[in-house]
Structure formats: C-alpha cells, structure tokens
Amino acid sequence: MTTISDEAPVTEPQPDEGRGRPALDLLIWDAPNIDMTLSTVIGARPTAASRPRFDAIAAWFVDGAGDPATPDAPEVEACVFANIPPVVGSLQRWVEALRGFGYAVFARPKSQPDDDIDQAMLDHIEVRAHSHRLRRLVVFSGDGRNFAEPLEELARTGTQVVVVAFSEVAGYAISSDVLEFIDIEDVPGAFAAPLDRVRLDALPPDGAWLRPTRSLRDFVTNWTARRSG
C-alpha cells in the first residue's frame, strides 16, 4: 500500500483544474428508455395525454440552476437522444417541438432492433465534463446496466448527479449511495394528469388494490397454447 512518508517533500497546492472553465448544468434525456418504461408502468401504449411535458420539465430544470444573474450561475444545456425508425411519422413534429423548447436533439437512424444511443449519451457527458465544470447532471433514464457505473464515478468527483425515472424500474439509482433519485412524476407539471399507476414507494397507509393489466382468461388461453405447441 502506498503511504506518504513523514519526510516526503511538501508541494505547493495545485490550482483547481476546473477553474477557468464555465460551470454547466446538463440534462440528458434517454428517449427510448423513458418511452419503454412509461409503457411498462402504465401497462399500455402511451397517448398524447400520458406523455411527459417537455416544456414543464425544461422549466423545472432551469429553475434548479438558480438565478442566472448571480456571478456563479451555470450555463444550462438540455439534450434529447432519440432513435429514429425508417418510418418517421409524427416524430418530425416532435423533434421540432423539442428544439423550439430549447432542447438539442441527437437523432440516430434505427435500422436494426439492437441499435441504441447509450454510448452517444455517455460520450456527450464526457465531452461536457472536459469542456465545462459540470456542476449538475440530470439524467432521465432507468437504464442501470449502462449508466450506473459511469454516473457514480462522476458523482464521486463532485458533480451533483440526479437520476430521474420511474421508481418501478430505477433500482440502480434508488439504492445508490452517491446518486440522487427523483421519480419523474414528482417533477412539477411533468404530466398533464396523474398516470394510471400505483407506486409501491408511495402506497396509501391502508394499502391499495393493483388491478391486473390483462385478462386472466386471456393469459391462461395463451399460456395453454404455448404449452401445447
């Protein structure tokens, strides 16, 4: 084990490596993961009424950066990462709406089922960690497999790292000693109406009935057919 000897020379304090770089609050939105987990927690395909409101989320994020008039106010940047299928459909309007709200959008074609953008998100975080003094990082994703380790490493360097996702699928952040976690439905105004879900981390004192997400007869019929096949 390396130790510091009592006779080791005393060195002058080194200047802060982050000094001189602008402070930054960065938001990263993992669109494929949030869409998938939203479908999981509500047990249905999301509709316009049940999708997140990016305008309210932008307001919450910028408010968390503090008063822009203060001398140490950070820059703010929000980025949405999306896979674009061959048939674009309404995604063009969605992307343009995001840009109008102040979000940068990284769009990559999704030509194969396993095409993903996780590395692009991690690469951008790394770029910003070098170009700026990353003060606060807010990551909207429940993907612990790809994000847990790098986000915890960044948090240990002094960056405030906040994971925003659904509590049902974000165990990696909830159990972490260094990451902060916020359920996405707790972001003020994130949804126009309460989602059709019962959160196990916010059950009423008297308990709650959790309705099935599919018919019992349908399940048994399909289960029997698979066994017979």
C-alpha positions as protocol buffer text, in pm:
chain_id: "A"
residue {
  index: 1
  type: MET
  ca { x: 0 y: 0 z: 0 }
}
residue {
  index: 2
  type: THR
  ca { x: 133 y: 342 z: -92 }
}
residue {
  index: 3
  type: THR
  ca { x: 176 y: 578 z: 201 }
}
residue {
  index: 4
  type: ILE
  ca { x: 301 y: 932 z: 239 }
}
residue {
  index: 5
  type: SER
  ca { x: 626 y: 943 z: 431 }
}
residue {
  index: 6
  type: ASP
  ca { x: 678 y: 1198 z: 706 }
}
residue {
  index: 7
  type: GLU
  ca { x: 989 y: 1302 z: 515 }
}
residue {
  index: 8
  type: ALA
  ca { x: 809 y: 1348 z: 183 }
}
residue {
  index: 9
  type: PRO
  ca { x: 863 y: 1696 z: 35 }
}
residue {
  index: 10
  type: VAL
  ca { x: 583 y: 1944 z: 79 }
}
residue {
  index: 11
  type: THR
  ca { x: 440 y: 2053 z: -256 }
}
residue {
  index: 12
  type: GLU
  ca { x: 256 y: 2371 z: -335 }
}
residue {
  index: 13
  type: PRO
  ca { x: -123 y: 2335 z: -372 }
}
residue {
  index: 14
  type: GLN
  ca { x: -218 y: 2277 z: -733 }
}
residue {
  index: 15
  type: PRO
  ca { x: -465 y: 2512 z: -897 }
}
residue {
  index: 16
  type: ASP
  ca { x: -818 y: 2383 z: -936 }
}
residue {
  index: 17
  type: GLU
  ca { x: -829 y: 2204 z: -1269 }
}
residue {
  index: 18
  type: GLY
  ca { x: -1186 y: 2325 z: -1321 }
}
residue {
  index: 19
  type: ARG
  ca { x: -1103 y: 2691 z: -1268 }
}
residue {
  index: 20
  type: GLY
  ca { x: -1145 y: 2889 z: -1584 }
}
residue {
  index: 21
  type: ARG
  ca { x: -1398 y: 2651 z: -1736 }
}
residue {
  index: 22
  type: PRO
  ca { x: -1760 y: 2766 z: -1735 }
}
residue {
  index: 23
  type: ALA
  ca { x: -1995 y: 2591 z: -1493 }
}
residue {
  index: 24
  type: LEU
  ca { x: -2266 y: 2382 z: -1656 }
}
residue {
  index: 25
  type: ASP
  ca { x: -2590 y: 2215 z: -1559 }
}
residue {
  index: 26
  type: LEU
  ca { x: -2660 y: 1939 z: -1814 }
}
residue {
  index: 27
  type: LEU
  ca { x: -2981 y: 1744 z: -1878 }
}
residue {
  index: 28
  type: ILE
  ca { x: -2967 y: 1416 z: -2072 }
}
residue {
  index: 29
  type: TRP
  ca { x: -3291 y: 1251 z: -2188 }
}
residue {
  index: 30
  type: ASP
  ca { x: -3283 y: 884 z: -2294 }
}
residue {
  index: 31
  type: ALA
  ca { x: -3593 y: 885 z: -2517 }
}
residue {
  index: 32
  type: PRO
  ca { x: -3604 y: 509 z: -2598 }
}
residue {
  index: 33
  type: ASN
  ca { x: -3573 y: 412 z: -2231 }
}
residue {
  index: 34
  type: ILE
  ca { x: -3827 y: 663 z: -2099 }
}
residue {
  index: 35
  type: ASP
  ca { x: -4079 y: 563 z: -2368 }
}
residue {
  index: 36
  type: MET
  ca { x: -4035 y: 193 z: -2294 }
}
residue {
  index: 37
  type: THR
  ca { x: -4055 y: 229 z: -1916 }
}
residue {
  index: 38
  type: LEU
  ca { x: -4357 y: 458 z: -1941 }
}
residue {
  index: 39
  type: SER
  ca { x: -4540 y: 183 z: -2131 }
}
residue {
  index: 40
  type: THR
  ca { x: -4434 y: -64 z: -1862 }
}
residue {
  index: 41
  type: VAL
  ca { x: -4557 y: 134 z: -1563 }
}
residue {
  index: 42
  type: ILE
  ca { x: -4897 y: 226 z: -1712 }
}
residue {
  index: 43
  type: GLY
  ca { x: -4946 y: -112 z: -1880 }
}
residue {
  index: 44
  type: ALA
  ca { x: -5045 y: 43 z: -2211 }
}
residue {
  index: 45
  type: ARG
  ca { x: -4915 y: 233 z: -2509 }
}
residue {
  index: 46
  type: PRO
  ca { x: -4866 y: 598 z: -2410 }
}
residue {
  index: 47
  type: THR
  ca { x: -5100 y: 856 z: -2558 }
}
residue {
  index: 48
  type: ALA
  ca { x: -5052 y: 1230 z: -2600 }
}
residue {
  index: 49
  type: ALA
  ca { x: -5218 y: 1279 z: -2260 }
}
residue {
  index: 50
  type: SER
  ca { x: -4981 y: 1040 z: -2081 }
}
residue {
  index: 51
  type: ARG
  ca { x: -4653 y: 1152 z: -2236 }
}
residue {
  index: 52
  type: PRO
  ca { x: -4412 y: 1381 z: -2050 }
}
residue {
  index: 53
  type: ARG
  ca { x: -4443 y: 1758 z: -2097 }
}
residue {
  index: 54
  type: PHE
  ca { x: -4103 y: 1879 z: -2207 }
}
residue {
  index: 55
  type: ASP
  ca { x: -4193 y: 2244 z: -2152 }
}
residue {
  index: 56
  type: ALA
  ca { x: -4262 y: 2188 z: -1781 }
}
residue {
  index: 57
  type: ILE
  ca { x: -3952 y: 1971 z: -1744 }
}
residue {
  index: 58
  type: ALA
  ca { x: -3738 y: 2245 z: -1905 }
}
residue {
  index: 59
  type: ALA
  ca { x: -3881 y: 2499 z: -1659 }
}
residue {
  index: 60
  type: TRP
  ca { x: -3806 y: 2271 z: -1361 }
}
residue {
  index: 61
  type: PHE
  ca { x: -3451 y: 2207 z: -1480 }
}
residue {
  index: 62
  type: VAL
  ca { x: -3368 y: 2574 z: -1545 }
}
residue {
  index: 63
  type: ASP
  ca { x: -3521 y: 2674 z: -1211 }
}
residue {
  index: 64
  type: GLY
  ca { x: -3285 y: 2428 z: -1040 }
}
residue {
  index: 65
  type: ALA
  ca { x: -2988 y: 2610 z: -1191 }
}
residue {
  index: 66
  type: GLY
  ca { x: -3065 y: 2919 z: -983 }
}
residue {
  index: 67
  type: ASP
  ca { x: -3075 y: 3286 z: -1063 }
}
residue {
  index: 68
  type: PRO
  ca { x: -2893 y: 3349 z: -1394 }
}
residue {
  index: 69
  type: ALA
  ca { x: -2798 y: 3697 z: -1273 }
}
residue {
  index: 70
  type: THR
  ca { x: -2567 y: 3569 z: -1000 }
}
residue {
  index: 71
  type: PRO
  ca { x: -2193 y: 3571 z: -1074 }
}
residue {
  index: 72
  type: ASP
  ca { x: -2155 y: 3193 z: -1039 }
}
residue {
  index: 73
  type: ALA
  ca { x: -2468 y: 3099 z: -1234 }
}
residue {
  index: 74
  type: PRO
  ca { x: -2407 y: 2792 z: -1454 }
}
residue {
  index: 75
  type: GLU
  ca { x: -2483 y: 2760 z: -1820 }
}
residue {
  index: 76
  type: VAL
  ca { x: -2774 y: 2524 z: -1891 }
}
residue {
  index: 77
  type: GLU
  ca { x: -2798 y: 2265 z: -2166 }
}
residue {
  index: 78
  type: ALA
  ca { x: -3066 y: 2002 z: -2228 }
}
residue {
  index: 79
  type: CYS
  ca { x: -3023 y: 1721 z: -2482 }
}
residue {
  index: 80
  type: VAL
  ca { x: -3269 y: 1458 z: -2600 }
}
residue {
  index: 81
  type: PHE
  ca { x: -3125 y: 1142 z: -2756 }
}
residue {
  index: 82
  type: ALA
  ca { x: -3359 y: 955 z: -2990 }
}
residue {
  index: 83
  type: ASN
  ca { x: -3356 y: 659 z: -3226 }
}
residue {
  index: 84
  type: ILE
  ca { x: -3546 y: 741 z: -3545 }
}
residue {
  index: 85
  type: PRO
  ca { x: -3723 y: 448 z: -3719 }
}
residue {
  index: 86
  type: PRO
  ca { x: -3739 y: 421 z: -4101 }
}
residue {
  index: 87
  type: VAL
  ca { x: -4100 y: 544 z: -4098 }
}
residue {
  index: 88
  type: VAL
  ca { x: -4069 y: 882 z: -3928 }
}
residue {
  index: 89
  type: GLY
  ca { x: -4440 y: 961 z: -3892 }
}
residue {
  index: 90
  type: SER
  ca { x: -4509 y: 1230 z: -3632 }
}
residue {
  index: 91
  type: LEU
  ca { x: -4151 y: 1228 z: -3499 }
}
residue {
  index: 92
  type: GLN
  ca { x: -4061 y: 1521 z: -3723 }
}
residue {
  index: 93
  type: ARG
  ca { x: -4311 y: 1743 z: -3539 }
}
residue {
  index: 94
  type: TRP
  ca { x: -4192 y: 1606 z: -3204 }
}
residue {
  index: 95
  type: VAL
  ca { x: -3828 y: 1685 z: -3280 }
}
residue {
  index: 96
  type: GLU
  ca { x: -3911 y: 2035 z: -3399 }
}
residue {
  index: 97
  type: ALA
  ca { x: -4121 y: 2096 z: -3086 }
}
residue {
  index: 98
  type: LEU
  ca { x: -3826 y: 1990 z: -2867 }
}
residue {
  index: 99
  type: ARG
  ca { x: -3594 y: 2227 z: -3049 }
}
residue {
  index: 100
  type: GLY
  ca { x: -3846 y: 2505 z: -3001 }
}
residue {
  index: 101
  type: PHE
  ca { x: -3845 y: 2439 z: -2625 }
}
residue {
  index: 102
  type: GLY
  ca { x: -3465 y: 2486 z: -2617 }
}
residue {
  index: 103
  type: TYR
  ca { x: -3354 y: 2121 z: -2630 }
}
residue {
  index: 104
  type: ALA
  ca { x: -3075 y: 1998 z: -2853 }
}
residue {
  index: 105
  type: VAL
  ca { x: -3169 y: 1668 z: -3020 }
}
residue {
  index: 106
  type: PHE
  ca { x: -2931 y: 1389 z: -3114 }
}
residue {
  index: 107
  type: ALA
  ca { x: -3117 y: 1175 z: -3367 }
}
residue {
  index: 108
  type: ARG
  ca { x: -2976 y: 849 z: -3497 }
}
residue {
  index: 109
  type: PRO
  ca { x: -3142 y: 617 z: -3751 }
}
residue {
  index: 110
  type: LYS
  ca { x: -3267 y: 291 z: -3602 }
}
residue {
  index: 111
  type: SER
  ca { x: -3205 y: 36 z: -3875 }
}
residue {
  index: 112
  type: GLN
  ca { x: -3155 y: -270 z: -3651 }
}
residue {
  index: 113
  type: PRO
  ca { x: -3354 y: -380 z: -3344 }
}
residue {
  index: 114
  type: ASP
  ca { x: -3045 y: -358 z: -3122 }
}
residue {
  index: 115
  type: ASP
  ca { x: -2941 y: -9 z: -3241 }
}
residue {
  index: 116
  type: ASP
  ca { x: -2909 y: 213 z: -2936 }
}
residue {
  index: 117
  type: ILE
  ca { x: -2778 y: 554 z: -2838 }
}
residue {
  index: 118
  type: ASP
  ca { x: -2643 y: 485 z: -2488 }
}
residue {
  index: 119
  type: GLN
  ca { x: -2281 y: 532 z: -2591 }
}
residue {
  index: 120
  type: ALA
  ca { x: -2365 y: 861 z: -2764 }
}
residue {
  index: 121
  type: MET
  ca { x: -2513 y: 987 z: -2436 }
}
residue {
  index: 122
  type: LEU
  ca { x: -2209 y: 877 z: -2234 }
}
residue {
  index: 123
  type: ASP
  ca { x: -1977 y: 1033 z: -2492 }
}
residue {
  index: 124
  type: HIS
  ca { x: -2157 y: 1366 z: -2471 }
}
residue {
  index: 125
  type: ILE
  ca { x: -2142 y: 1365 z: -2090 }
}
residue {
  index: 126
  type: GLU
  ca { x: -1768 y: 1300 z: -2110 }
}
residue {
  index: 127
  type: VAL
  ca { x: -1719 y: 1582 z: -2363 }
}
residue {
  index: 128
  type: ARG
  ca { x: -1903 y: 1827 z: -2139 }
}
residue {
  index: 129
  type: ALA
  ca { x: -1714 y: 1709 z: -1830 }
}
residue {
  index: 130
  type: HIS
  ca { x: -1393 y: 1816 z: -2008 }
}
residue {
  index: 131
  type: SER
  ca { x: -1515 y: 2135 z: -2174 }
}
residue {
  index: 132
  type: HIS
  ca { x: -1700 y: 2264 z: -1866 }
}
residue {
  index: 133
  type: ARG
  ca { x: -1705 y: 2238 z: -1491 }
}
residue {
  index: 134
  type: LEU
  ca { x: -2000 y: 2002 z: -1472 }
}
residue {
  index: 135
  type: ARG
  ca { x: -2190 y: 2123 z: -1168 }
}
residue {
  index: 136
  type: ARG
  ca { x: -2515 y: 1927 z: -1203 }
}
residue {
  index: 137
  type: LEU
  ca { x: -2603 y: 1636 z: -1431 }
}
residue {
  index: 138
  type: VAL
  ca { x: -2967 y: 1530 z: -1460 }
}
residue {
  index: 139
  type: VAL
  ca { x: -3018 y: 1201 z: -1645 }
}
residue {
  index: 140
  type: PHE
  ca { x: -3365 y: 1087 z: -1743 }
}
residue {
  index: 141
  type: SER
  ca { x: -3314 y: 710 z: -1779 }
}
residue {
  index: 142
  type: GLY
  ca { x: -3386 y: 391 z: -1590 }
}
residue {
  index: 143
  type: ASP
  ca { x: -3102 y: 207 z: -1763 }
}
residue {
  index: 144
  type: GLY
  ca { x: -2875 y: 99 z: -1479 }
}
residue {
  index: 145
  type: ARG
  ca { x: -2681 y: -150 z: -1688 }
}
residue {
  index: 146
  type: ASN
  ca { x: -2515 y: 124 z: -1893 }
}
residue {
  index: 147
  type: PHE
  ca { x: -2536 y: 426 z: -1665 }
}
residue {
  index: 148
  type: ALA
  ca { x: -2487 y: 315 z: -1305 }
}
residue {
  index: 149
  type: GLU
  ca { x: -2108 y: 287 z: -1301 }
}
residue {
  index: 150
  type: PRO
  ca { x: -2015 y: 596 z: -1507 }
}
residue {
  index: 151
  type: LEU
  ca { x: -2268 y: 815 z: -1324 }
}
residue {
  index: 152
  type: GLU
  ca { x: -2143 y: 703 z: -983 }
}
residue {
  index: 153
  type: GLU
  ca { x: -1784 y: 771 z: -1089 }
}
residue {
  index: 154
  type: LEU
  ca { x: -1881 y: 1122 z: -1194 }
}
residue {
  index: 155
  type: ALA
  ca { x: -2070 y: 1182 z: -869 }
}
residue {
  index: 156
  type: ARG
  ca { x: -1760 y: 1088 z: -671 }
}
residue {
  index: 157
  type: THR
  ca { x: -1567 y: 1365 z: -847 }
}
residue {
  index: 158
  type: GLY
  ca { x: -1803 y: 1628 z: -707 }
}
residue {
  index: 159
  type: THR
  ca { x: -2073 y: 1660 z: -971 }
}
residue {
  index: 160
  type: GLN
  ca { x: -2430 y: 1651 z: -841 }
}
residue {
  index: 161
  type: VAL
  ca { x: -2582 y: 1361 z: -1036 }
}
residue {
  index: 162
  type: VAL
  ca { x: -2960 y: 1327 z: -1035 }
}
residue {
  index: 163
  type: VAL
  ca { x: -3137 y: 1033 z: -1199 }
}
residue {
  index: 164
  type: VAL
  ca { x: -3499 y: 1097 z: -1298 }
}
residue {
  index: 165
  type: ALA
  ca { x: -3701 y: 792 z: -1397 }
}
residue {
  index: 166
  type: PHE
  ca { x: -3987 y: 574 z: -1278 }
}
residue {
  index: 167
  type: SER
  ca { x: -3930 y: 423 z: -935 }
}
residue {
  index: 168
  type: GLU
  ca { x: -4051 y: 83 z: -1062 }
}
residue {
  index: 169
  type: VAL
  ca { x: -3751 y: 49 z: -1293 }
}
residue {
  index: 170
  type: ALA
  ca { x: -3473 y: 261 z: -1140 }
}
residue {
  index: 171
  type: GLY
  ca { x: -3344 y: 45 z: -859 }
}
residue {
  index: 172
  type: TYR
  ca { x: -2985 y: 125 z: -950 }
}
residue {
  index: 173
  type: ALA
  ca { x: -3035 y: 491 z: -863 }
}
residue {
  index: 174
  type: ILE
  ca { x: -3261 y: 440 z: -562 }
}
residue {
  index: 175
  type: SER
  ca { x: -3010 y: 206 z: -396 }
}
residue {
  index: 176
  type: SER
  ca { x: -2701 y: 413 z: -480 }
}
residue {
  index: 177
  type: ASP
  ca { x: -2514 y: 592 z: -203 }
}
residue {
  index: 178
  type: VAL
  ca { x: -2395 y: 873 z: -433 }
}
residue {
  index: 179
  type: LEU
  ca { x: -2674 y: 927 z: -686 }
}
residue {
  index: 180
  type: GLU
  ca { x: -2987 y: 1131 z: -618 }
}
residue {
  index: 181
  type: PHE
  ca { x: -3318 y: 994 z: -744 }
}
residue {
  index: 182
  type: ILE
  ca { x: -3642 y: 1169 z: -838 }
}
residue {
  index: 183
  type: ASP
  ca { x: -3947 y: 991 z: -972 }
}
residue {
  index: 184
  type: ILE
  ca { x: -4036 y: 1157 z: -1300 }
}
residue {
  index: 185
  type: GLU
  ca { x: -4397 y: 1206 z: -1190 }
}
residue {
  index: 186
  type: ASP
  ca { x: -4268 y: 1417 z: -898 }
}
residue {
  index: 187
  type: VAL
  ca { x: -4129 y: 1677 z: -1139 }
}
residue {
  index: 188
  type: PRO
  ca { x: -4386 y: 1959 z: -1121 }
}
residue {
  index: 189
  type: GLY
  ca { x: -4609 y: 1962 z: -1428 }
}
residue {
  index: 190
  type: ALA
  ca { x: -4427 y: 1671 z: -1596 }
}
residue {
  index: 191
  type: PHE
  ca { x: -4762 y: 1511 z: -1684 }
}
residue {
  index: 192
  type: ALA
  ca { x: -5089 y: 1681 z: -1764 }
}
residue {
  index: 193
  type: ALA
  ca { x: -5276 y: 1434 z: -1541 }
}
residue {
  index: 194
  type: PRO
  ca { x: -5171 y: 1168 z: -1289 }
}
residue {
  index: 195
  type: LEU
  ca { x: -5054 y: 849 z: -1456 }
}
residue {
  index: 196
  type: ASP
  ca { x: -5255 y: 531 z: -1415 }
}
residue {
  index: 197
  type: ARG
  ca { x: -5006 y: 365 z: -1182 }
}
residue {
  index: 198
  type: VAL
  ca { x: -4975 y: 278 z: -816 }
}
residue {
  index: 199
  type: ARG
  ca { x: -4627 y: 345 z: -689 }
}
residue {
  index: 200
  type: LEU
  ca { x: -4501 y: 94 z: -436 }
}
residue {
  index: 201
  type: ASP
  ca { x: -4284 y: 368 z: -286 }
}
residue {
  index: 202
  type: ALA
  ca { x: -4592 y: 584 z: -221 }
}
residue {
  index: 203
  type: LEU
  ca { x: -4869 y: 347 z: -116 }
}
residue {
  index: 204
  type: PRO
  ca { x: -5157 y: 481 z: 93 }
}
residue {
  index: 205
  type: PRO
  ca { x: -5144 y: 377 z: 462 }
}
residue {
  index: 206
  type: ASP
  ca { x: -5442 y: 143 z: 420 }
}
residue {
  index: 207
  type: GLY
  ca { x: -5292 y: -27 z: 114 }
}
residue {
  index: 208
  type: ALA
  ca { x: -5414 y: -34 z: -243 }
}
residue {
  index: 209
  type: TRP
  ca { x: -5558 y: -281 z: -489 }
}
residue {
  index: 210
  type: LEU
  ca { x: -5345 y: -322 z: -801 }
}
residue {
  index: 211
  type: ARG
  ca { x: -5567 y: -421 z: -1089 }
}
residue {
  index: 212
  type: PRO
  ca { x: -5447 y: -677 z: -1344 }
}
residue {
  index: 213
  type: THR
  ca { x: -5309 y: -539 z: -1669 }
}
residue {
  index: 214
  type: ARG
  ca { x: -5458 y: -820 z: -1876 }
}
residue {
  index: 215
  type: SER
  ca { x: -5749 y: -1061 z: -1862 }
}
residue {
  index: 216
  type: LEU
  ca { x: -5691 y: -1375 z: -1655 }
}
residue {
  index: 217
  type: ARG
  ca { x: -5871 y: -1587 z: -1916 }
}
residue {
  index: 218
  type: ASP
  ca { x: -5660 y: -1438 z: -2198 }
}
residue {
  index: 219
  type: PHE
  ca { x: -5341 y: -1515 z: -2009 }
}
residue {
  index: 220
  type: VAL
  ca { x: -5441 y: -1876 z: -1941 }
}
residue {
  index: 221
  type: THR
  ca { x: -5552 y: -1926 z: -2302 }
}
residue {
  index: 222
  type: ASN
  ca { x: -5215 y: -1803 z: -2433 }
}
residue {
  index: 223
  type: TRP
  ca { x: -5022 y: -1997 z: -2166 }
}
residue {
  index: 224
  type: THR
  ca { x: -5207 y: -2319 z: -2254 }
}
residue {
  index: 225
  type: ALA
  ca { x: -5145 y: -2267 z: -2627 }
}
residue {
  index: 226
  type: ARG
  ca { x: -4770 y: -2221 z: -2567 }
}
residue {
  index: 227
  type: ARG
  ca { x: -4753 y: -2539 z: -2361 }
}
residue {
  index: 228
  type: SER
  ca { x: -4946 y: -2733 z: -2622 }
}
residue {
  index: 229
  type: GLY
  ca { x: -4727 y: -2604 z: -2902 }
}
